[in-house]
Amino acid sequence: MNKPLIVQKFGGTSVGSIERIQSVAKQVIQAKLAGNRLVVVVSAMSGETNRLVELAKQIDSVPNARELDVLLSTGEQVSMALLAMALSKLGHHSVSLTGQQAQIQTNNQHNHATISEINTQVIQRYLDDEIIVIVAGFQGVNALGDITTLGRGGSDTTAVTLAAALLADECQIYTDVAGVYTADPRVVVNAKCLDKIDFTTMEVMSKKGAKVLHLPCVTHAGKNDVPLRVLSSFESGSGTLVKGWNPTPGMSGIALKKHLLAISIPAHQKQRIDQQIKLCGIEIDCQITDDADYTLIAQPDAIHRVVAMLSEVATEKSPVGLVTVVGDISPPFTSQSQQLLNLAEISVLHFCEDKHSFTFVIASEAIDKAANVLHDNYIISNDTVSREEKLAYLG
Ligand code: ADP
Ligand code: ASP
Ligand code: MG
């Protein structure tokens, strides 16, 4: 009988230095000696992808998308080769593979590609020979043979897609925090690490800004029943298991997005702008329509592209952020939560409701405070009230 197969993914901070890569090598060896077959997906060393983006922007503020992918894919190749060297030095046989060598096929959407198919034959052959397979995260190849990348944070998606294609026993996402928390633990002081979270809630958390898991990774794992676990590469612990689609009752967490820009344009331009945004594949984080204005909120690069499309001189761009409460929202929440934020002297610029979430648009400088206020009121207290219900759910 085959040994269990585990796909492990190590993010940028986890492979951020030579010492970290040597420590990851030891962790990988430990899992191998415990009797597993291993596929290891690596990200670029921390800061490397940003450094490469900055280099490209020194040449062109909107770099050629194909060439940007050629450039960005190099970050992951550095990590995979160094990890293979570290494993070899410790006496273990491994092989590093680029996205192309691993036969990760994507569509043609440079910088935001989607994996369409993985031919696992090459990987399988190495596994059969008891060789540890290291795969560069975040990259693939399109039908023309050109390198593509999967969007920022995309190595998580490489790992889950490989796990699904190889029918792995578990996909482990190793990162720099202990697991999935009720909110970003670097922002929200009282955030708690969860033992378990369902795919529905995790999808909304990722969509609304919890970058601990890349959104397509969550969706793909959920659809393909990939047993998914998020855990720390810095400390031991069982992390967070992402499992099941039934949402946890009540409000589950807070997600946030910082450093966005908002522009308001005359409402009569909405239809034309929406069509162009769709055509150009520009990602917008929040859209609000009222009688006079149509407000668009997105990453600065996306807003600059929208501004370039406008026929009239653009209105002012204001720095904003989004704080989202994830979970079931009951009617009194809308007014209560705004009173709560007003009491904390945080003004809500806009709000919008979605399935399983409620988002506040807030001036950039007040984001952290708003996240803490909402978390401590609705997540921690909600947790106390429905503790029994949650325990029953967790089994
Ligand atoms: P990696 O480089 O390992 O892929 P990321 O930086 O992409 O790591 O994701 C981990 C980071 O996600 C954490 O350091 C944390 O600041 C942030 N984060 C945001 N929301 C959450 C959350 N709900 N739970 C855990 N971490 C979160
Ligand atoms: N290196 C890429 C990034 O920084 C992909 C990843 O880390 O998942 O976004
Ligand atoms: Mg990440």
PDB file of N, CA, C and O and ligand atoms in Angstrom, residues 9 43-44 49 76 138 152-156, ligand 2:
ATOM      1  N   LYS A   9       2.943  23.521   2.026  1.00  0.00           N
ATOM      2  CA  LYS A   9       3.307  24.786   1.380  1.00  0.00           C
ATOM      3  C   LYS A   9       3.942  25.710   2.421  1.00  0.00           C
ATOM      4  O   LYS A   9       3.412  25.880   3.519  1.00  0.00           O
ATOM      5  N   SER A  43       6.984  29.526  -1.670  1.00  0.00           N
ATOM      6  CA  SER A  43       6.818  30.905  -2.143  1.00  0.00           C
ATOM      7  C   SER A  43       8.194  31.523  -2.310  1.00  0.00           C
ATOM      8  O   SER A  43       9.195  30.961  -1.860  1.00  0.00           O
ATOM      9  N   ALA A  44       8.228  32.719  -2.863  1.00  0.00           N
ATOM     10  CA  ALA A  44       9.470  33.499  -2.920  1.00  0.00           C
ATOM     11  C   ALA A  44       9.847  33.928  -1.497  1.00  0.00           C
ATOM     12  O   ALA A  44       8.975  34.056  -0.631  1.00  0.00           O
ATOM     13  N   THR A  49       9.032  39.239  -3.951  1.00  0.00           N
ATOM     14  CA  THR A  49       8.065  39.564  -5.024  1.00  0.00           C
ATOM     15  C   THR A  49       7.827  41.079  -5.069  1.00  0.00           C
ATOM     16  O   THR A  49       7.783  41.676  -6.145  1.00  0.00           O
ATOM     17  N   GLU A  76      10.178  32.427  -6.775  1.00  0.00           N
ATOM     18  CA  GLU A  76       9.876  31.079  -6.284  1.00  0.00           C
ATOM     19  C   GLU A  76      10.980  30.090  -6.701  1.00  0.00           C
ATOM     20  O   GLU A  76      11.252  29.117  -6.005  1.00  0.00           O
ATOM     21  N   PHE A 138       2.765  29.602  -7.227  1.00  0.00           N
ATOM     22  CA  PHE A 138       2.357  30.889  -7.837  1.00  0.00           C
ATOM     23  C   PHE A 138       2.546  30.942  -9.353  1.00  0.00           C
ATOM     24  O   PHE A 138       2.240  31.933  -9.964  1.00  0.00           O
ATOM     25  N   ARG A 152      -1.241  37.689  -6.470  1.00  0.00           N
ATOM     26  CA  ARG A 152      -0.504  37.719  -5.205  1.00  0.00           C
ATOM     27  C   ARG A 152      -1.102  36.728  -4.209  1.00  0.00           C
ATOM     28  O   ARG A 152      -2.328  36.638  -4.076  1.00  0.00           O
ATOM     29  N   GLY A 153      -0.238  36.007  -3.536  1.00  0.00           N
ATOM     30  CA  GLY A 153      -0.694  34.996  -2.584  1.00  0.00           C
ATOM     31  C   GLY A 153      -0.996  33.652  -3.235  1.00  0.00           C
ATOM     32  O   GLY A 153      -1.475  32.724  -2.578  1.00  0.00           O
ATOM     33  N   GLY A 154      -0.674  33.525  -4.541  1.00  0.00           N
ATOM     34  CA  GLY A 154      -1.132  32.369  -5.325  1.00  0.00           C
ATOM     35  C   GLY A 154      -0.485  31.030  -5.000  1.00  0.00           C
ATOM     36  O   GLY A 154      -0.964  29.995  -5.469  1.00  0.00           O
ATOM     37  N   SER A 155       0.590  31.013  -4.198  1.00  0.00           N
ATOM     38  CA  SER A 155       1.217  29.717  -3.890  1.00  0.00           C
ATOM     39  C   SER A 155       0.273  28.795  -3.111  1.00  0.00           C
ATOM     40  O   SER A 155       0.364  27.570  -3.224  1.00  0.00           O
ATOM     41  N   ASP A 156      -0.615  29.385  -2.310  1.00  0.00           N
ATOM     42  CA  ASP A 156      -1.613  28.569  -1.586  1.00  0.00           C
ATOM     43  C   ASP A 156      -2.438  27.765  -2.597  1.00  0.00           C
ATOM     44  O   ASP A 156      -2.751  26.586  -2.388  1.00  0.00           O
TER      45      ASP A 156
HETATM   46  N1  ASP B   2       5.378  35.222  -4.016  1.00  0.00           N
HETATM   47  C1  ASP B   2       4.009  35.523  -4.355  1.00  0.00           C
HETATM   48  C2  ASP B   2       3.537  36.726  -3.546  1.00  0.00           C
HETATM   49  O1  ASP B   2       4.313  37.304  -2.806  1.00  0.00           O
HETATM   50  C3  ASP B   2       3.100  34.346  -4.161  1.00  0.00           C
HETATM   51  C4  ASP B   2       2.925  33.848  -2.741  1.00  0.00           C
HETATM   52  O2  ASP B   2       3.723  34.185  -1.861  1.00  0.00           O
HETATM   53  O3  ASP B   2       1.968  33.104  -2.511  1.00  0.00           O
HETATM   54  O4  ASP B   2       2.426  37.126  -3.692  1.00  0.00           O
END
